Short mmCIF file of C-alpha atoms (C1' of nucleotides) in Angstrom, two decimals:
data_model
loop_
_atom_site.label_atom_id
_atom_site.label_comp_id
_atom_site.label_asym_id
_atom_site.label_seq_id
_atom_site.Cartn_x
_atom_site.Cartn_y
_atom_site.Cartn_z
CA MET A 1 -0.04 -0.07 -0.02
CA HIS A 2 2.62 2.54 1.08
CA ASN A 3 5.10 3.52 -1.52
CA MET A 4 8.67 4.07 -0.72
CA GLY A 5 8.14 7.91 -0.69
CA ARG A 6 8.06 9.87 2.42
CA PRO A 7 5.19 8.89 4.63
CA PRO A 8 3.08 11.67 5.80
CA CYS A 9 3.53 12.98 9.17
CA CYS A 10 -0.05 12.45 9.89
CA ASP A 11 -3.39 11.74 8.29
CA LYS A 12 -4.03 14.90 6.21
CA ILE A 13 -7.83 14.21 5.92
CA GLY A 14 -9.69 16.25 8.30
CA ILE A 15 -6.71 17.78 9.92
CA LYS A 16 -7.16 21.28 11.08
CA LYS A 17 -4.65 23.89 10.37
CA GLY A 18 -4.05 27.52 11.45
CA PRO A 19 -4.07 29.23 14.76
CA TRP A 20 -5.12 27.40 17.75
CA THR A 21 -8.09 28.16 19.72
CA PRO A 22 -8.27 28.58 23.52
CA GLU A 23 -10.45 25.45 23.63
CA GLU A 24 -7.66 23.42 21.66
CA ASP A 25 -5.08 24.74 24.04
CA ILE A 26 -7.01 23.68 27.02
CA SER A 27 -7.45 20.32 25.66
CA LEU A 28 -3.76 19.89 24.79
CA VAL A 29 -2.66 21.23 27.98
CA SER A 30 -4.98 19.08 30.23
CA TYR A 31 -3.92 16.09 28.29
CA ILE A 32 -0.15 16.79 28.80
CA GLN A 33 -0.88 17.47 32.48
CA GLU A 34 -2.15 14.00 32.71
CA HIS A 35 0.35 12.09 30.44
CA GLY A 36 3.19 14.42 30.11
CA PRO A 37 4.67 15.56 26.94
CA GLY A 38 5.68 12.94 24.44
CA ASN A 39 4.03 10.30 22.38
CA TRP A 40 2.69 12.97 20.21
CA ARG A 41 1.19 10.59 17.87
CA ALA A 42 -1.31 9.58 20.52
CA VAL A 43 -2.23 12.99 21.36
CA PRO A 44 -4.73 13.85 18.68
CA THR A 45 -6.53 10.51 19.14
CA ASN A 46 -6.75 10.80 22.83
CA THR A 47 -7.67 14.41 23.09
CA GLY A 48 -9.95 14.50 20.07
CA LEU A 49 -8.07 17.31 18.60
CA MET A 50 -8.32 17.50 14.93
CA ARG A 51 -4.58 18.41 14.68
CA CYS A 52 -1.60 16.26 13.61
CA SER A 53 0.80 15.19 16.19
CA LYS A 54 3.49 17.59 14.82
CA SER A 55 1.16 20.47 15.23
CA CYS A 56 0.48 19.38 18.86
CA ARG A 57 4.13 19.10 19.74
CA LEU A 58 4.87 22.42 18.10
CA ARG A 59 2.06 24.06 19.95
CA TRP A 60 3.22 22.71 23.31
CA THR A 61 6.93 23.38 22.89
CA ASN A 62 6.60 26.87 21.29
CA TYR A 63 3.83 28.18 23.19
CA LEU A 64 2.06 26.28 25.89
CA ARG A 65 4.90 24.73 27.65
CA PRO A 66 5.33 26.29 31.14
CA GLY A 67 8.47 28.52 31.71
CA ILE A 68 8.87 29.99 28.44
CA LYS A 69 9.29 33.76 28.16
CA ARG A 70 7.96 35.62 25.19
CA GLY A 71 8.83 38.84 23.72
CA ASN A 72 11.03 41.50 25.33
CA PHE A 73 14.52 40.12 24.55
CA THR A 74 16.93 41.66 26.98
CA GLU A 75 20.18 43.02 25.83
CA HIS A 76 21.95 40.00 27.39
CA GLU A 77 19.80 37.69 25.59
CA GLU A 78 20.33 39.53 22.31
CA LYS A 79 23.94 39.45 22.77
CA MET A 80 23.88 35.94 23.48
CA ILE A 81 21.85 35.04 20.37
CA ILE A 82 24.37 37.02 18.26
CA HIS A 83 27.28 35.29 19.70
CA LEU A 84 25.85 31.90 19.58
CA GLN A 85 24.62 32.40 16.07
CA ALA A 86 28.08 33.36 15.10
CA LEU A 87 29.41 30.32 16.82
CA LEU A 88 26.88 27.72 15.98
CA GLY A 89 25.28 29.01 12.87
CA ASN A 90 21.55 28.89 12.42
CA ARG A 91 21.14 26.09 14.87
CA TRP A 92 18.43 27.53 16.73
CA ALA A 93 17.56 24.55 18.79
CA ALA A 94 21.26 24.52 20.04
CA ILE A 95 21.06 28.21 20.65
CA ALA A 96 17.95 27.91 22.47
CA SER A 97 19.38 25.41 24.90
CA TYR A 98 21.41 28.19 26.22
CA LEU A 99 18.47 30.46 26.74
CA PRO A 100 16.21 28.22 28.74
CA GLN A 101 13.13 30.32 28.58
CA ARG A 102 13.11 30.80 24.96
CA THR A 103 12.09 28.45 22.15
CA ASP A 104 13.94 27.86 19.05
CA ASN A 105 11.21 29.36 17.09
CA ASP A 106 11.19 32.54 19.13
CA ILE A 107 15.06 33.02 18.75
CA LYS A 108 14.83 32.24 15.12
CA ASN A 109 12.03 34.81 14.70
CA TYR A 110 13.93 37.28 16.61
CA TRP A 111 16.95 36.77 14.59
CA ASN A 112 15.24 37.05 11.36
CA THR A 113 13.19 40.08 12.24
CA HIS A 114 15.50 42.15 14.50
CA LEU A 115 19.20 40.95 14.76
CA LYS A 116 19.84 40.21 11.17
CA LYS A 117 18.59 43.71 10.21
CA LYS A 118 20.62 45.26 13.13
CA LEU A 119 23.82 43.51 12.26
CA LYS A 120 23.42 44.48 8.66
CA GLN A 121 23.12 48.02 9.70
CA SER A 122 26.08 48.01 11.94
CA ASP A 123 28.00 46.19 9.31
CA GLN A 124 27.25 48.97 6.68
CA SER A 125 28.20 51.62 9.17
CA GLY A 126 31.48 50.05 9.52
CA SER A 127 31.16 49.44 13.11
CA ASP A 128 31.27 45.83 13.92
CA GLU A 129 31.27 44.32 17.27
CA GLY A 130 33.48 41.63 16.28
CA VAL A 131 30.60 39.30 15.66
CA ASP A 132 30.46 37.28 12.66
CA HIS A 133 27.15 37.91 10.81
CA GLU A 134 24.81 35.58 9.21
CA GLY A 135 25.71 35.39 5.47
CA HIS A 136 29.41 36.05 5.79
CA SER A 137 31.59 33.60 4.33
CA SER A 138 33.20 33.02 7.79
CA SER A 139 30.05 31.95 9.23
CA SER A 140 30.25 28.70 10.91
CA SER A 141 27.58 26.68 9.20
CA SER A 142 24.64 28.37 8.08
CA ASN A 143 25.42 28.87 4.44
CA SER A 144 27.56 26.59 2.30
CA HIS A 145 27.93 23.66 4.40
CA PRO A 146 26.02 20.37 4.10
CA LYS A 147 22.92 20.17 6.34
CA GLY A 148 23.25 16.79 7.79
CA GLN A 149 22.93 16.89 11.53
CA TRP A 150 26.21 15.08 12.33
CA GLU A 151 28.02 17.41 10.06
CA ARG A 152 26.48 20.29 11.74
CA ARG A 153 27.43 18.91 14.99
CA LEU A 154 31.02 18.40 13.96
CA GLN A 155 31.32 21.88 12.76
CA THR A 156 29.91 22.96 16.06
CA ASP A 157 32.45 20.75 17.86
CA ILE A 158 35.14 22.28 15.83
CA GLN A 159 34.10 25.73 16.67
CA MET A 160 33.76 24.92 20.33
CA ALA A 161 37.18 23.45 20.36
CA LYS A 162 38.61 26.27 18.65
CA LYS A 163 37.20 28.57 21.10
CA ALA A 164 38.25 26.41 23.97
CA LEU A 165 41.77 26.50 22.59
CA CYS A 166 41.66 30.15 22.13
CA ASP A 167 40.51 30.59 25.67
CA ALA A 168 43.11 28.36 27.00
CA LEU A 169 45.79 30.15 25.21
CA SER A 170 44.69 33.64 26.02
CA LEU A 171 44.67 32.66 29.64
CA HIS A 172 42.94 35.79 30.77
CA LYS A 173 40.57 33.73 33.01
CA PRO A 174 41.17 30.85 35.01
CA ALA A 175 40.92 27.75 32.97
CA THR A 176 37.86 26.16 34.28
CA ALA A 177 37.57 23.04 32.22
CA THR A 178 36.93 24.81 29.06
CA THR A 179 38.33 22.03 27.14
CA THR A 180 35.49 19.78 27.96
CA THR A 181 32.84 21.95 26.44
CA LEU A 182 31.97 19.86 23.34
CA VAL A 183 29.28 18.09 24.83
CA VAL A 184 26.48 20.55 25.06
CA PRO A 185 25.78 21.36 21.42
CA ASP A 186 25.52 17.84 20.93
CA ASP A 187 22.94 17.39 23.51
CA ALA A 188 21.25 20.55 22.39
CA THR A 189 20.74 18.96 19.05
CA LYS A 190 19.02 16.05 20.65
CA PRO A 191 16.43 17.80 22.60
CA SER A 192 14.13 14.97 21.83
CA SER A 193 15.81 13.16 24.75
CA SER A 194 14.39 15.64 27.07
CA SER A 195 10.86 15.07 26.11
CA HIS A 196 11.21 11.25 25.69
CA HIS A 197 13.34 10.27 28.43
CA GLN A 198 12.74 13.03 30.79
CA PRO A 199 11.35 11.39 33.94
CA TYR A 200 8.27 13.19 33.86
CA ASN A 201 7.01 11.97 37.18
CA HIS A 202 9.99 13.66 38.83
CA ALA A 203 8.60 16.92 37.84
CA SER A 204 5.10 16.05 38.10
CA SER A 205 4.61 18.15 41.24
CA SER A 206 5.78 21.20 39.50
CA TYR A 207 3.58 20.32 36.56
CA ALA A 208 0.77 20.19 38.91
CA SER A 209 1.43 23.56 40.29
CA SER A 210 1.83 24.73 36.81
CA TYR A 211 -1.57 23.47 35.79
CA GLU A 212 -3.29 24.93 38.76
CA ASN A 213 -2.25 28.22 37.29
CA ILE A 214 -3.46 26.99 33.86
CA SER A 215 -6.74 26.28 35.29
CA ARG A 216 -6.89 29.82 36.51
CA LEU A 217 -5.94 30.85 33.11
CA MET A 218 -8.89 28.97 31.70
CA GLU A 219 -11.10 31.13 33.83
CA ASN A 220 -9.43 34.08 32.14
CA TRP A 221 -10.07 32.42 28.76
CA MET A 222 -13.66 32.37 29.45
CA LYS A 223 -13.74 36.13 29.74
CA PRO A 224 -13.52 38.28 26.66
CA PRO A 225 -9.99 39.16 25.70
CA ASN A 226 -8.71 42.33 26.94
CA SER A 227 -9.70 45.10 24.53
CA THR A 228 -6.19 46.55 24.50
CA ASN A 229 -4.54 43.36 23.84
CA ASN A 230 -3.91 41.87 20.32
CA SER A 231 -5.25 38.50 19.41
CA PRO A 232 -2.88 36.49 21.64
CA GLY A 233 -4.32 38.44 24.68
CA TYR A 234 -5.49 35.37 26.45
CA TYR A 235 -2.37 33.61 25.49
CA SER A 236 -0.42 36.38 27.10
CA SER A 237 -2.27 35.99 30.26
CA PHE A 238 -1.65 32.33 30.13
CA SER A 239 2.07 32.88 29.62
CA ASN A 240 2.33 35.41 32.22
CA MET A 241 0.47 33.49 34.70
CA VAL A 242 2.51 30.40 34.03
CA ASN A 243 5.76 32.27 34.08
CA ASN A 244 4.99 34.19 37.14
CA ASN A 245 3.74 31.31 39.06
CA THR A 246 5.97 28.44 38.18
CA SER A 247 9.05 29.26 40.00
CA THR A 248 9.76 25.66 40.54
CA THR A 249 8.53 24.52 37.15
CA GLY A 250 10.28 21.67 35.86
CA SER A 251 9.24 22.20 32.46
CA SER A 252 9.50 19.56 29.94
CA SER A 253 11.16 20.85 26.87
CA SER A 254 11.93 19.51 23.47
CA GLU A 255 14.02 22.51 22.73
CA GLY A 256 17.06 21.36 24.26
CA ALA A 257 18.65 19.91 27.47
CA HIS A 258 17.15 22.47 29.85
CA SER A 259 14.46 23.18 31.88
CA THR A 260 13.45 26.08 33.94
CA THR A 261 13.56 25.92 37.58
CA THR A 262 14.28 29.42 38.47
CA THR A 263 12.12 32.35 39.15
CA THR A 264 10.99 33.88 35.99
CA THR A 265 10.49 37.54 36.35
CA GLN A 266 10.50 39.31 33.14
CA ASP A 267 14.22 40.17 32.91
CA GLN A 268 15.71 37.25 34.45
CA GLY A 269 16.41 35.29 31.47
CA PHE A 270 20.04 35.56 31.78
CA ASP A 271 20.21 34.94 35.43
CA CYS A 272 18.17 31.90 34.58
CA PHE A 273 20.81 31.03 32.17
CA LEU A 274 23.53 31.34 34.70
CA THR A 275 21.73 29.24 37.19
CA LEU A 276 20.85 26.62 34.55
CA ASN A 277 22.75 24.01 36.38
CA SER A 278 20.37 23.96 38.92
CA SER A 279 17.80 22.62 36.57
CA LYS A 280 19.69 19.88 34.96
CA GLN A 281 18.50 17.39 37.48
CA TYR A 282 15.72 16.50 35.10
CA TYR A 283 18.02 15.55 32.32
CA GLY A 284 20.79 13.62 33.60
CA SER A 285 24.51 14.13 32.66
CA PRO A 286 24.89 16.74 35.35
CA SER A 287 28.44 17.70 34.50
CA GLN A 288 27.56 18.49 31.02
CA THR A 289 25.55 21.56 31.37
CA GLN A 290 27.80 23.39 33.78
CA VAL A 291 30.97 23.30 31.87
CA PRO A 292 29.88 25.16 28.71
CA LEU A 293 28.34 27.76 30.91
CA THR A 294 31.80 28.55 32.04
CA LEU A 295 32.95 28.88 28.59
CA LEU A 296 30.16 31.02 27.61
CA GLU A 297 30.51 33.19 30.48
CA ASN A 298 34.01 33.67 29.46
CA TRP A 299 33.30 34.82 26.11
CA LEU A 300 29.96 36.48 26.49
CA PHE A 301 31.11 38.64 29.26
CA ASP A 302 34.55 39.27 28.34
CA ASP A 303 34.64 41.89 25.54
CA GLY A 304 38.11 40.66 24.63
CA ALA A 305 36.58 37.39 23.84
CA ALA A 306 34.70 38.80 20.85
CA GLN A 307 38.07 39.54 19.26
CA CYS A 308 39.28 36.06 20.14
CA HIS A 309 36.04 34.62 18.83
CA GLU A 310 36.42 36.73 15.58
CA ASP A 311 39.74 35.19 15.07
CA LEU A 312 38.32 31.82 15.59
CA MET A 313 35.76 32.37 13.11
CA ASN A 314 38.29 33.58 10.63
CA MET A 315 39.79 30.22 10.59
CA SER A 316 38.34 28.11 7.87
CA LEU A 317 36.66 24.96 8.67
CA GLU A 318 38.93 23.21 6.29
CA GLU A 319 41.95 24.23 8.28
CA SER A 320 40.55 22.73 11.41
CA THR A 321 39.23 19.53 9.92
CA ALA A 322 42.47 18.97 8.13
CA GLY A 323 44.23 18.92 11.37
CA LEU A 324 41.66 16.67 12.98
CA PHE A 325 41.49 14.08 10.19
"C1'" DA B 1 -10.08 58.31 7.13
"C1'" DA B 2 -8.02 54.83 4.29
"C1'" DG B 3 -5.04 52.52 1.58
"C1'" DA B 4 -0.20 51.13 1.05
"C1'" DC B 5 3.62 49.36 2.88
"C1'" DG B 6 6.40 47.22 6.50
"C1'" DT B 7 6.79 44.17 10.55
"C1'" DT B 8 6.04 40.38 13.53
"C1'" DC B 9 5.42 35.77 14.78
"C1'" DA B 10 2.53 31.41 15.06
"C1'" DA B 11 2.31 27.86 12.31
"C1'" DC B 12 3.35 24.87 8.56
"C1'" DC B 13 6.35 22.48 5.22
"C1'" DG B 14 9.80 19.30 3.91
"C1'" DC B 15 13.83 17.25 5.15
"C1'" DC B 16 16.55 14.73 8.41
"C1'" DT B 17 18.02 11.30 11.98
"C1'" DA B 18 16.82 7.65 15.13
"C1'" DT B 19 14.83 3.71 15.95
"C1'" DA B 20 11.38 0.03 16.08
"C1'" DA B 21 9.60 -3.71 13.48
"C1'" DC C 1 19.60 -5.26 6.38
"C1'" DT C 2 15.58 -2.99 4.99
"C1'" DT C 3 11.43 -0.32 5.74
"C1'" DA C 4 8.18 2.44 8.09
"C1'" DT C 5 7.39 5.93 11.19
"C1'" DA C 6 7.89 9.33 14.86
"C1'" DG C 7 9.96 13.14 16.40
"C1'" DG C 8 13.09 17.24 15.69
"C1'" DC C 9 14.88 20.90 13.08
"C1'" DG C 10 15.40 24.94 10.14
"C1'" DG C 11 13.39 27.61 6.47
"C1'" DT C 12 9.39 29.64 4.98
"C1'" DT C 13 4.81 31.52 4.72
"C1'" DG C 14 0.84 34.41 5.48
"C1'" DA C 15 -2.49 36.57 8.51
"C1'" DA C 16 -2.62 40.06 11.83
"C1'" DC C 17 -1.17 44.16 13.32
"C1'" DG C 18 1.42 48.69 13.20
"C1'" DT C 19 3.23 52.60 10.74
"C1'" DC C 20 3.45 55.77 7.03
"C1'" DT C 21 1.60 58.79 3.49
#
DNA sequence: AAGACGTTCAACCGCCTATAA
DNA sequence: CTTATAGGCGGTTGAACGTCT
């Protein structure tokens, strides 16, 4: 019956598309409350949602998942995105793994709508922060390189190794194990593990508290949206409520090896990042998260590192791979 | 006031990898 | 080993909204 071609991700017949309604959101959220995220294929069947599994997953990970922050990127976050994009290329999921409250989609959107433009402008005015821009030939991976995941990981690893080496050589900070930083991007490219293997039960209590908030949200949903708000008004209230009340949320995430366990006031994204290690408990490999943070701290907060980074970026991939293989 | 134009971002598409059968 | 499938990712789209003329 089935040909060799790519199988459809879901049965297209009768599948609803487009924006999610509050009712659908409630349905999805309450299902996940009970069963946890994952096994997305079963979600439409069990919830009665006329959505494909992918759509459900996307809706959850990019919008409904507790602990995500929307809009209002801080300067720190912006800088991080710029640096990480230069380092990792357009690997939004990997980048998002360093910004626990942000989704890859959000970061991608922010990059495309704000940062790209910004960087282009600063590029034209001749003032460059030492950041390699998207579209430049020295960019790590986004353009002319193969798109296979392992290749991208390899590239990232190489870049990280370069950076670690540079840090080690520059010696302007105590060398805190920067040489073992290669693990994270790899993990970050395998966020699925967080949703599949995450011990959901461990976080169930925090889930529960989250969903108490969600039920309160539902009350809000029943009210007419705030007139001053735009279409996502009820969603905003949802997000705010969740974010403001899930200080111990062990959110499940398919975005990366992270969760949010920190207090989430509006501008605490970066603090959150710095305390990320406190959240790794849900995802095993406890040592893996901490180390790259040290690295990142070095080069994100040390302006000198930008220059170093630029130097690294100017190294061609071929150079480095030639040495490695 | 209204139409044109620009921007934002939620959601979709199609490809990829991992894995189960 | 091959095939089928689920889940994940990045690129792209288009409706909604904002700003300009």
